[in-house]
Amino acid sequence: MPSLAAGRTMADVLAASKPSDWRPLDPNNTLYMDLESGRVVIELQPDFAPKHAANLRALTRAKYFDGLAITRSQDNYVVQWGEADAKKPMGQAKKALAPEFTRPAAGLNFTALPDPDTYAAQTGFVNGFPAARDSATGSAWMVHCYGVVGAGRDNDVNTGSGAELYVITGNAPRQLDRNITVVGRVLQGMDLLSTMPRGKGAMGFYQKPEERTPITRIRLAADVPEAERTRLQVLRTDTQTFTDLVESRRNRQDEWYKVPAGRIDVCNVPLPVRQEQR
């Protein structure tokens, strides 16, 4: 059956979207990381990492991240911030958490992609987040695409509390999937993070304190006055509009393209975000 997106560009698909195709952000699952250069908006995904999401709320409310810094920028890989040894007071947050690498696939509203994947039996999206699942094991997990945020850890899998976070700023390192807890993704402000000066130390760590970018504050959107919130909407991934968007990217109809790829990787699917429409 021909796709409804045949002959349409992504811009065409989005222009025809309905208000019901978009969802607002949940203030209780939205973090604002304020830098001198601007604001980074991070959406948490408690469907996959509920304990880490709760710990991040506790850390944020304890003002744990205020005054810390971005400590690492590794080329084509990650930008990292926080405090690895968690010496600052953490309020009600836990210093260590059991890993949340995977979860049962049952019960997830999973929008599957039509093409095979190298790293997983099937990939797709769950409420706007790139994900994968395996019917053989009955498990599902979030995948490491550009803009995805995870909780750093040591070799011990129980050491990732969220006190140290990273965001993918390079080509999707899918080998990390199921080896580290993914907590969410950046919706706005990737331009501030991906352009951080590369660290000269091992793994891109900054060698001198003055090389680090200070974090002014991190706040939960629910704790920020209404007038100071960044109001965004995310395209729902369980809609026909999103299905059409995927097809428009699998088989590009833009005048420039002469040979459509005919397939798409989960990390190459755009996840549109826009200012809240009123």
PDB file of C-alpha atoms in Angstrom:
ATOM      1  CA  MET A   1       0.000   0.000   0.000  1.00  0.00           C
ATOM      2  CA  PRO A   2       1.506   3.389  -0.950  1.00  0.00           C
ATOM      3  CA  SER A   3       2.512   5.563   1.946  1.00  0.00           C
ATOM      4  CA  LEU A   4       0.404   8.602   2.691  1.00  0.00           C
ATOM      5  CA  ALA A   5       3.696  10.522   2.657  1.00  0.00           C
ATOM      6  CA  ALA A   6       4.538   9.583  -0.953  1.00  0.00           C
ATOM      7  CA  GLY A   7       5.726  12.675  -2.780  1.00  0.00           C
ATOM      8  CA  ARG A   8       5.749  14.798   0.384  1.00  0.00           C
ATOM      9  CA  THR A   9       8.664  16.353   2.199  1.00  0.00           C
ATOM     10  CA  MET A  10       9.015  16.504   5.969  1.00  0.00           C
ATOM     11  CA  ALA A  11       8.066  20.180   5.803  1.00  0.00           C
ATOM     12  CA  ASP A  12       4.860  19.221   3.986  1.00  0.00           C
ATOM     13  CA  VAL A  13       4.042  16.595   6.606  1.00  0.00           C
ATOM     14  CA  LEU A  14       4.595  18.966   9.523  1.00  0.00           C
ATOM     15  CA  ALA A  15       2.645  21.774   7.862  1.00  0.00           C
ATOM     16  CA  ALA A  16      -0.353  19.429   7.646  1.00  0.00           C
ATOM     17  CA  SER A  17      -0.099  18.260  11.268  1.00  0.00           C
ATOM     18  CA  LYS A  18      -3.007  18.720  13.677  1.00  0.00           C
ATOM     19  CA  PRO A  19      -2.787  20.196  17.178  1.00  0.00           C
ATOM     20  CA  SER A  20      -3.531  16.726  18.576  1.00  0.00           C
ATOM     21  CA  ASP A  21      -0.336  15.426  16.906  1.00  0.00           C
ATOM     22  CA  TRP A  22       1.716  17.434  19.397  1.00  0.00           C
ATOM     23  CA  ARG A  23       2.121  17.030  23.141  1.00  0.00           C
ATOM     24  CA  PRO A  24       3.295  19.476  25.816  1.00  0.00           C
ATOM     25  CA  LEU A  25       6.143  18.689  28.161  1.00  0.00           C
ATOM     26  CA  ASP A  26       5.430  17.354  31.629  1.00  0.00           C
ATOM     27  CA  PRO A  27       6.958  19.932  34.026  1.00  0.00           C
ATOM     28  CA  ASN A  28       7.749  17.109  36.474  1.00  0.00           C
ATOM     29  CA  ASN A  29       9.888  15.378  33.855  1.00  0.00           C
ATOM     30  CA  THR A  30      11.599  18.423  32.364  1.00  0.00           C
ATOM     31  CA  LEU A  31      14.951  19.822  33.485  1.00  0.00           C
ATOM     32  CA  TYR A  32      16.343  23.268  32.669  1.00  0.00           C
ATOM     33  CA  MET A  33      20.133  23.475  32.702  1.00  0.00           C
ATOM     34  CA  ASP A  34      21.047  27.154  32.621  1.00  0.00           C
ATOM     35  CA  LEU A  35      24.490  28.126  31.329  1.00  0.00           C
ATOM     36  CA  GLU A  36      25.847  31.621  30.750  1.00  0.00           C
ATOM     37  CA  SER A  37      25.296  30.979  27.046  1.00  0.00           C
ATOM     38  CA  GLY A  38      21.659  29.945  27.394  1.00  0.00           C
ATOM     39  CA  ARG A  39      19.264  27.204  28.495  1.00  0.00           C
ATOM     40  CA  VAL A  40      19.375  23.487  27.779  1.00  0.00           C
ATOM     41  CA  VAL A  41      15.997  21.722  28.041  1.00  0.00           C
ATOM     42  CA  ILE A  42      16.123  18.020  28.944  1.00  0.00           C
ATOM     43  CA  GLU A  43      13.110  15.704  28.966  1.00  0.00           C
ATOM     44  CA  LEU A  44      13.349  12.732  31.350  1.00  0.00           C
ATOM     45  CA  GLN A  45      11.948   9.296  30.419  1.00  0.00           C
ATOM     46  CA  PRO A  46      10.675   7.590  33.585  1.00  0.00           C
ATOM     47  CA  ASP A  47       9.085   4.754  31.564  1.00  0.00           C
ATOM     48  CA  PHE A  48      12.598   3.356  31.127  1.00  0.00           C
ATOM     49  CA  ALA A  49      14.504   4.741  34.116  1.00  0.00           C
ATOM     50  CA  PRO A  50      12.009   5.591  36.887  1.00  0.00           C
ATOM     51  CA  LYS A  51      14.516   5.333  39.757  1.00  0.00           C
ATOM     52  CA  HIS A  52      17.075   7.513  38.007  1.00  0.00           C
ATOM     53  CA  ALA A  53      14.403  10.058  37.052  1.00  0.00           C
ATOM     54  CA  ALA A  54      13.299  10.249  40.696  1.00  0.00           C
ATOM     55  CA  ASN A  55      16.922  10.609  41.812  1.00  0.00           C
ATOM     56  CA  LEU A  56      17.515  13.406  39.323  1.00  0.00           C
ATOM     57  CA  ARG A  57      14.480  15.248  40.663  1.00  0.00           C
ATOM     58  CA  ALA A  58      15.899  14.886  44.173  1.00  0.00           C
ATOM     59  CA  LEU A  59      19.369  16.027  43.088  1.00  0.00           C
ATOM     60  CA  THR A  60      17.890  19.010  41.288  1.00  0.00           C
ATOM     61  CA  ARG A  61      15.749  20.013  44.240  1.00  0.00           C
ATOM     62  CA  ALA A  62      18.826  19.755  46.465  1.00  0.00           C
ATOM     63  CA  LYS A  63      20.486  22.229  44.029  1.00  0.00           C
ATOM     64  CA  TYR A  64      23.227  19.672  43.631  1.00  0.00           C
ATOM     65  CA  PHE A  65      24.260  20.758  40.122  1.00  0.00           C
ATOM     66  CA  ASP A  66      24.335  24.493  40.864  1.00  0.00           C
ATOM     67  CA  GLY A  67      27.904  25.743  40.531  1.00  0.00           C
ATOM     68  CA  LEU A  68      29.239  22.499  39.073  1.00  0.00           C
ATOM     69  CA  ALA A  69      30.591  22.434  35.528  1.00  0.00           C
ATOM     70  CA  ILE A  70      30.865  20.712  32.192  1.00  0.00           C
ATOM     71  CA  THR A  71      33.988  18.630  32.698  1.00  0.00           C
ATOM     72  CA  ARG A  72      34.428  16.750  29.437  1.00  0.00           C
ATOM     73  CA  SER A  73      33.936  17.228  25.710  1.00  0.00           C
ATOM     74  CA  GLN A  74      35.176  14.330  23.619  1.00  0.00           C
ATOM     75  CA  ASP A  75      35.145  14.804  19.860  1.00  0.00           C
ATOM     76  CA  ASN A  76      32.403  12.855  18.036  1.00  0.00           C
ATOM     77  CA  TYR A  77      31.251  11.299  21.296  1.00  0.00           C
ATOM     78  CA  VAL A  78      29.927  13.021  24.441  1.00  0.00           C
ATOM     79  CA  VAL A  79      29.789  16.124  26.602  1.00  0.00           C
ATOM     80  CA  GLN A  80      29.696  15.358  30.323  1.00  0.00           C
ATOM     81  CA  TRP A  81      28.858  17.337  33.455  1.00  0.00           C
ATOM     82  CA  GLY A  82      28.423  16.885  37.182  1.00  0.00           C
ATOM     83  CA  GLU A  83      30.656  15.489  39.897  1.00  0.00           C
ATOM     84  CA  ALA A  84      31.990  11.958  39.594  1.00  0.00           C
ATOM     85  CA  ASP A  85      32.758  11.479  43.302  1.00  0.00           C
ATOM     86  CA  ALA A  86      29.456  13.043  44.499  1.00  0.00           C
ATOM     87  CA  LYS A  87      31.079  14.971  47.361  1.00  0.00           C
ATOM     88  CA  LYS A  88      28.431  17.697  47.406  1.00  0.00           C
ATOM     89  CA  PRO A  89      25.381  17.235  49.637  1.00  0.00           C
ATOM     90  CA  MET A  90      22.786  15.251  47.673  1.00  0.00           C
ATOM     91  CA  GLY A  91      19.696  15.976  49.750  1.00  0.00           C
ATOM     92  CA  GLN A  92      17.239  13.087  49.541  1.00  0.00           C
ATOM     93  CA  ALA A  93      18.963  11.575  46.483  1.00  0.00           C
ATOM     94  CA  LYS A  94      20.695   8.211  46.619  1.00  0.00           C
ATOM     95  CA  LYS A  95      24.455   7.984  46.040  1.00  0.00           C
ATOM     96  CA  ALA A  96      24.130   4.749  44.066  1.00  0.00           C
ATOM     97  CA  LEU A  97      21.340   3.055  42.122  1.00  0.00           C
ATOM     98  CA  ALA A  98      20.835  -0.327  40.548  1.00  0.00           C
ATOM     99  CA  PRO A  99      21.160  -0.088  36.752  1.00  0.00           C
ATOM    100  CA  GLU A 100      18.107   0.475  34.571  1.00  0.00           C
ATOM    101  CA  PHE A 101      19.635  -0.700  31.322  1.00  0.00           C
ATOM    102  CA  THR A 102      16.499  -2.494  30.089  1.00  0.00           C
ATOM    103  CA  ARG A 103      12.875  -3.002  31.059  1.00  0.00           C
ATOM    104  CA  PRO A 104      10.062  -5.359  30.003  1.00  0.00           C
ATOM    105  CA  ALA A 105       8.784  -4.502  26.543  1.00  0.00           C
ATOM    106  CA  ALA A 106       5.211  -5.369  27.519  1.00  0.00           C
ATOM    107  CA  GLY A 107       3.037  -2.341  28.169  1.00  0.00           C
ATOM    108  CA  LEU A 108       5.065   0.137  26.111  1.00  0.00           C
ATOM    109  CA  ASN A 109       3.396   2.166  23.368  1.00  0.00           C
ATOM    110  CA  PHE A 110       6.064   1.182  20.844  1.00  0.00           C
ATOM    111  CA  THR A 111       5.999   2.682  17.322  1.00  0.00           C
ATOM    112  CA  ALA A 112       8.204   0.342  15.278  1.00  0.00           C
ATOM    113  CA  LEU A 113      10.319   1.324  12.304  1.00  0.00           C
ATOM    114  CA  PRO A 114       9.961  -0.774   9.126  1.00  0.00           C
ATOM    115  CA  ASP A 115      13.679  -1.352   8.544  1.00  0.00           C
ATOM    116  CA  PRO A 116      16.189  -3.767  10.153  1.00  0.00           C
ATOM    117  CA  ASP A 117      18.733  -2.535  12.667  1.00  0.00           C
ATOM    118  CA  THR A 118      22.326  -3.613  13.248  1.00  0.00           C
ATOM    119  CA  TYR A 119      22.193  -3.554  17.060  1.00  0.00           C
ATOM    120  CA  ALA A 120      18.665  -4.718  17.903  1.00  0.00           C
ATOM    121  CA  ALA A 121      15.922  -7.021  16.701  1.00  0.00           C
ATOM    122  CA  GLN A 122      13.648  -4.001  16.244  1.00  0.00           C
ATOM    123  CA  THR A 123      13.871  -0.267  16.768  1.00  0.00           C
ATOM    124  CA  GLY A 124      11.295   2.474  17.000  1.00  0.00           C
ATOM    125  CA  PHE A 125       9.993   5.102  19.390  1.00  0.00           C
ATOM    126  CA  VAL A 126       8.256   5.226  22.754  1.00  0.00           C
ATOM    127  CA  ASN A 127       6.596   8.533  23.562  1.00  0.00           C
ATOM    128  CA  GLY A 128       9.137  10.468  21.525  1.00  0.00           C
ATOM    129  CA  PHE A 129      12.262   8.600  22.647  1.00  0.00           C
ATOM    130  CA  PRO A 130      14.335   6.327  20.369  1.00  0.00           C
ATOM    131  CA  ALA A 131      14.118   2.772  21.618  1.00  0.00           C
ATOM    132  CA  ALA A 132      14.700  -0.874  20.773  1.00  0.00           C
ATOM    133  CA  ARG A 133      13.136  -4.173  21.758  1.00  0.00           C
ATOM    134  CA  ASP A 134      13.749  -7.885  21.456  1.00  0.00           C
ATOM    135  CA  SER A 135      10.857 -10.366  21.430  1.00  0.00           C
ATOM    136  CA  ALA A 136      13.232 -13.217  22.274  1.00  0.00           C
ATOM    137  CA  THR A 137      14.061 -11.710  25.651  1.00  0.00           C
ATOM    138  CA  GLY A 138      10.906  -9.627  26.093  1.00  0.00           C
ATOM    139  CA  SER A 139      13.053  -6.604  26.882  1.00  0.00           C
ATOM    140  CA  ALA A 140      13.201  -3.008  25.655  1.00  0.00           C
ATOM    141  CA  TRP A 141      15.700  -0.195  26.077  1.00  0.00           C
ATOM    142  CA  MET A 142      16.469   3.351  25.012  1.00  0.00           C
ATOM    143  CA  VAL A 143      19.160   3.751  22.381  1.00  0.00           C
ATOM    144  CA  HIS A 144      22.106   6.128  22.130  1.00  0.00           C
ATOM    145  CA  CYS A 145      21.213   8.646  19.441  1.00  0.00           C
ATOM    146  CA  TYR A 146      22.450  12.235  19.137  1.00  0.00           C
ATOM    147  CA  GLY A 147      21.041  14.304  22.010  1.00  0.00           C
ATOM    148  CA  VAL A 148      20.310  11.344  24.290  1.00  0.00           C
ATOM    149  CA  VAL A 149      21.269  11.831  27.957  1.00  0.00           C
ATOM    150  CA  GLY A 150      22.601   9.078  30.225  1.00  0.00           C
ATOM    151  CA  ALA A 151      23.896   8.593  33.756  1.00  0.00           C
ATOM    152  CA  GLY A 152      27.655   8.100  33.936  1.00  0.00           C
ATOM    153  CA  ARG A 153      29.002   5.164  35.927  1.00  0.00           C
ATOM    154  CA  ASP A 154      32.223   3.335  36.833  1.00  0.00           C
ATOM    155  CA  ASN A 155      32.891  -0.330  36.023  1.00  0.00           C
ATOM    156  CA  ASP A 156      30.490  -1.309  38.805  1.00  0.00           C
ATOM    157  CA  VAL A 157      27.011  -1.110  37.252  1.00  0.00           C
ATOM    158  CA  ASN A 158      25.534   0.142  40.541  1.00  0.00           C
ATOM    159  CA  THR A 159      27.536   3.385  40.564  1.00  0.00           C
ATOM    160  CA  GLY A 160      25.389   5.508  38.218  1.00  0.00           C
ATOM    161  CA  SER A 161      23.191   7.776  40.351  1.00  0.00           C
ATOM    162  CA  GLY A 162      22.680  10.667  37.941  1.00  0.00           C
ATOM    163  CA  ALA A 163      25.173  12.869  39.789  1.00  0.00           C
ATOM    164  CA  GLU A 164      27.235  12.724  36.609  1.00  0.00           C
ATOM    165  CA  LEU A 165      25.450  13.010  33.257  1.00  0.00           C
ATOM    166  CA  TYR A 166      26.486  12.891  29.615  1.00  0.00           C
ATOM    167  CA  VAL A 167      24.855  13.761  26.302  1.00  0.00           C
ATOM    168  CA  ILE A 168      25.681  12.206  22.939  1.00  0.00           C
ATOM    169  CA  THR A 169      27.201  14.863  20.678  1.00  0.00           C
ATOM    170  CA  GLY A 170      28.597  12.686  17.894  1.00  0.00           C
ATOM    171  CA  ASN A 171      27.786   9.731  15.708  1.00  0.00           C
ATOM    172  CA  ALA A 172      25.424   7.417  17.610  1.00  0.00           C
ATOM    173  CA  PRO A 173      27.579   5.120  19.829  1.00  0.00           C
ATOM    174  CA  ARG A 174      25.086   2.256  19.876  1.00  0.00           C
ATOM    175  CA  GLN A 175      27.622  -0.053  21.529  1.00  0.00           C
ATOM    176  CA  LEU A 176      26.633   1.729  24.751  1.00  0.00           C
ATOM    177  CA  ASP A 177      23.064   0.419  24.525  1.00  0.00           C
ATOM    178  CA  ARG A 178      22.155  -1.832  27.468  1.00  0.00           C
ATOM    179  CA  ASN A 179      25.446  -0.973  29.179  1.00  0.00           C
ATOM    180  CA  ILE A 180      24.486   2.305  30.814  1.00  0.00           C
ATOM    181  CA  THR A 181      21.259   3.887  32.023  1.00  0.00           C
ATOM    182  CA  VAL A 182      19.673   6.313  29.586  1.00  0.00           C
ATOM    183  CA  VAL A 183      17.570   8.926  31.379  1.00  0.00           C
ATOM    184  CA  GLY A 184      16.233  11.240  28.656  1.00  0.00           C
ATOM    185  CA  ARG A 185      17.146  13.497  25.774  1.00  0.00           C
ATOM    186  CA  VAL A 186      17.909  17.152  25.042  1.00  0.00           C
ATOM    187  CA  LEU A 187      15.016  18.947  23.334  1.00  0.00           C
ATOM    188  CA  GLN A 188      16.601  22.383  23.080  1.00  0.00           C
ATOM    189  CA  GLY A 189      20.142  23.662  23.524  1.00  0.00           C
ATOM    190  CA  MET A 190      22.167  21.018  21.710  1.00  0.00           C
ATOM    191  CA  ASP A 191      23.878  23.848  19.861  1.00  0.00           C
ATOM    192  CA  LEU A 192      25.262  25.023  23.220  1.00  0.00           C
ATOM    193  CA  LEU A 193      26.597  21.583  24.135  1.00  0.00           C
ATOM    194  CA  SER A 194      27.862  20.219  20.823  1.00  0.00           C
ATOM    195  CA  THR A 195      30.069  23.260  20.264  1.00  0.00           C
ATOM    196  CA  MET A 196      31.894  23.004  23.598  1.00  0.00           C
ATOM    197  CA  PRO A 197      35.697  23.193  23.158  1.00  0.00           C
ATOM    198  CA  ARG A 198      37.185  19.703  23.004  1.00  0.00           C
ATOM    199  CA  GLY A 199      39.085  18.646  26.105  1.00  0.00           C
ATOM    200  CA  LYS A 200      42.767  17.852  25.645  1.00  0.00           C
ATOM    201  CA  GLY A 201      42.938  15.256  28.401  1.00  0.00           C
ATOM    202  CA  ALA A 202      42.186  11.546  28.157  1.00  0.00           C
ATOM    203  CA  MET A 203      38.635  10.901  26.900  1.00  0.00           C
ATOM    204  CA  GLY A 204      38.166  14.618  26.340  1.00  0.00           C
ATOM    205  CA  PHE A 205      38.328  15.703  29.983  1.00  0.00           C
ATOM    206  CA  TYR A 206      39.415  19.277  30.625  1.00  0.00           C
ATOM    207  CA  GLN A 207      42.798  19.415  32.312  1.00  0.00           C
ATOM    208  CA  LYS A 208      42.420  22.827  33.942  1.00  0.00           C
ATOM    209  CA  PRO A 209      39.449  24.151  35.961  1.00  0.00           C
ATOM    210  CA  GLU A 210      39.311  27.320  33.869  1.00  0.00           C
ATOM    211  CA  GLU A 211      38.610  25.237  30.766  1.00  0.00           C
ATOM    212  CA  ARG A 212      35.324  24.021  32.210  1.00  0.00           C
ATOM    213  CA  THR A 213      31.979  25.683  31.504  1.00  0.00           C
ATOM    214  CA  PRO A 214      30.156  26.539  34.749  1.00  0.00           C
ATOM    215  CA  ILE A 215      26.570  25.422  35.288  1.00  0.00           C
ATOM    216  CA  THR A 216      24.579  28.313  36.699  1.00  0.00           C
ATOM    217  CA  ARG A 217      21.738  26.072  37.864  1.00  0.00           C
ATOM    218  CA  ILE A 218      19.601  23.080  37.003  1.00  0.00           C
ATOM    219  CA  ARG A 219      15.919  23.258  37.903  1.00  0.00           C
ATOM    220  CA  LEU A 220      12.872  21.079  37.461  1.00  0.00           C
ATOM    221  CA  ALA A 221      10.386  22.936  35.260  1.00  0.00           C
ATOM    222  CA  ALA A 222       7.656  22.284  37.842  1.00  0.00           C
ATOM    223  CA  ASP A 223       9.666  24.368  40.330  1.00  0.00           C
ATOM    224  CA  VAL A 224      10.154  27.294  37.941  1.00  0.00           C
ATOM    225  CA  PRO A 225       7.571  30.106  37.817  1.00  0.00           C
ATOM    226  CA  GLU A 226       5.223  29.824  34.833  1.00  0.00           C
ATOM    227  CA  ALA A 227       6.537  33.018  33.283  1.00  0.00           C
ATOM    228  CA  GLU A 228      10.116  31.655  33.277  1.00  0.00           C
ATOM    229  CA  ARG A 229       9.379  28.281  31.704  1.00  0.00           C
ATOM    230  CA  THR A 230      10.435  27.310  28.187  1.00  0.00           C
ATOM    231  CA  ARG A 231       7.200  26.159  26.570  1.00  0.00           C
ATOM    232  CA  LEU A 232       7.823  23.484  24.005  1.00  0.00           C
ATOM    233  CA  GLN A 233       5.732  20.884  22.215  1.00  0.00           C
ATOM    234  CA  VAL A 234       6.993  17.560  20.895  1.00  0.00           C
ATOM    235  CA  LEU A 235       5.548  15.689  17.917  1.00  0.00           C
ATOM    236  CA  ARG A 236       3.848  12.539  19.183  1.00  0.00           C
ATOM    237  CA  THR A 237       5.440   9.409  17.764  1.00  0.00           C
ATOM    238  CA  ASP A 238       2.230   7.354  17.942  1.00  0.00           C
ATOM    239  CA  THR A 239       0.460   9.328  15.203  1.00  0.00           C
ATOM    240  CA  GLN A 240      -0.075   8.992  11.461  1.00  0.00           C
ATOM    241  CA  THR A 241       1.759  12.278  11.070  1.00  0.00           C
ATOM    242  CA  PHE A 242       4.887  10.745  12.584  1.00  0.00           C
ATOM    243  CA  THR A 243       4.536   7.636  10.394  1.00  0.00           C
ATOM    244  CA  ASP A 244       4.326   9.924   7.371  1.00  0.00           C
ATOM    245  CA  LEU A 245       7.324  11.882   8.580  1.00  0.00           C
ATOM    246  CA  VAL A 246       9.384   8.690   8.828  1.00  0.00           C
ATOM    247  CA  GLU A 247       8.407   7.699   5.296  1.00  0.00           C
ATOM    248  CA  SER A 248       9.238  11.163   3.984  1.00  0.00           C
ATOM    249  CA  ARG A 249      12.768  10.669   5.291  1.00  0.00           C
ATOM    250  CA  ARG A 250      13.124   7.047   4.135  1.00  0.00           C
ATOM    251  CA  ASN A 251      12.243   8.063   0.575  1.00  0.00           C
ATOM    252  CA  ARG A 252      13.305  11.672   0.202  1.00  0.00           C
ATOM    253  CA  GLN A 253      11.240  13.618  -2.317  1.00  0.00           C
ATOM    254  CA  ASP A 254      13.233  16.837  -2.026  1.00  0.00           C
ATOM    255  CA  GLU A 255      14.304  18.105  -5.446  1.00  0.00           C
ATOM    256  CA  TRP A 256      17.989  17.698  -4.505  1.00  0.00           C
ATOM    257  CA  TYR A 257      17.713  13.915  -3.918  1.00  0.00           C
ATOM    258  CA  LYS A 258      17.989  11.683  -6.988  1.00  0.00           C
ATOM    259  CA  VAL A 259      18.288   8.262  -5.292  1.00  0.00           C
ATOM    260  CA  PRO A 260      16.108   7.809  -2.174  1.00  0.00           C
ATOM    261  CA  ALA A 261      17.663   5.510   0.421  1.00  0.00           C
ATOM    262  CA  GLY A 262      14.506   3.446   0.862  1.00  0.00           C
ATOM    263  CA  ARG A 263      15.292   2.801   4.535  1.00  0.00           C
ATOM    264  CA  ILE A 264      16.149   4.684   7.699  1.00  0.00           C
ATOM    265  CA  ASP A 265      18.070   4.194  10.922  1.00  0.00           C
ATOM    266  CA  VAL A 266      16.424   4.978  14.270  1.00  0.00           C
ATOM    267  CA  CYS A 267      19.015   7.680  14.994  1.00  0.00           C
ATOM    268  CA  ASN A 268      18.369   9.393  11.658  1.00  0.00           C
ATOM    269  CA  VAL A 269      14.670   9.976  12.299  1.00  0.00           C
ATOM    270  CA  PRO A 270      14.066  13.648  13.184  1.00  0.00           C
ATOM    271  CA  LEU A 271      12.074  14.231  16.372  1.00  0.00           C
ATOM    272  CA  PRO A 272      10.405  17.625  15.852  1.00  0.00           C
ATOM    273  CA  VAL A 273      10.111  20.108  18.690  1.00  0.00           C
ATOM    274  CA  ARG A 274       8.395  23.472  18.425  1.00  0.00           C
ATOM    275  CA  GLN A 275       7.370  26.402  20.580  1.00  0.00           C
ATOM    276  CA  GLU A 276       4.029  25.864  22.249  1.00  0.00           C
ATOM    277  CA  GLN A 277       1.169  26.953  19.988  1.00  0.00           C
ATOM    278  CA  ARG A 278      -1.557  28.966  21.704  1.00  0.00           C
TER     279      ARG A 278
END
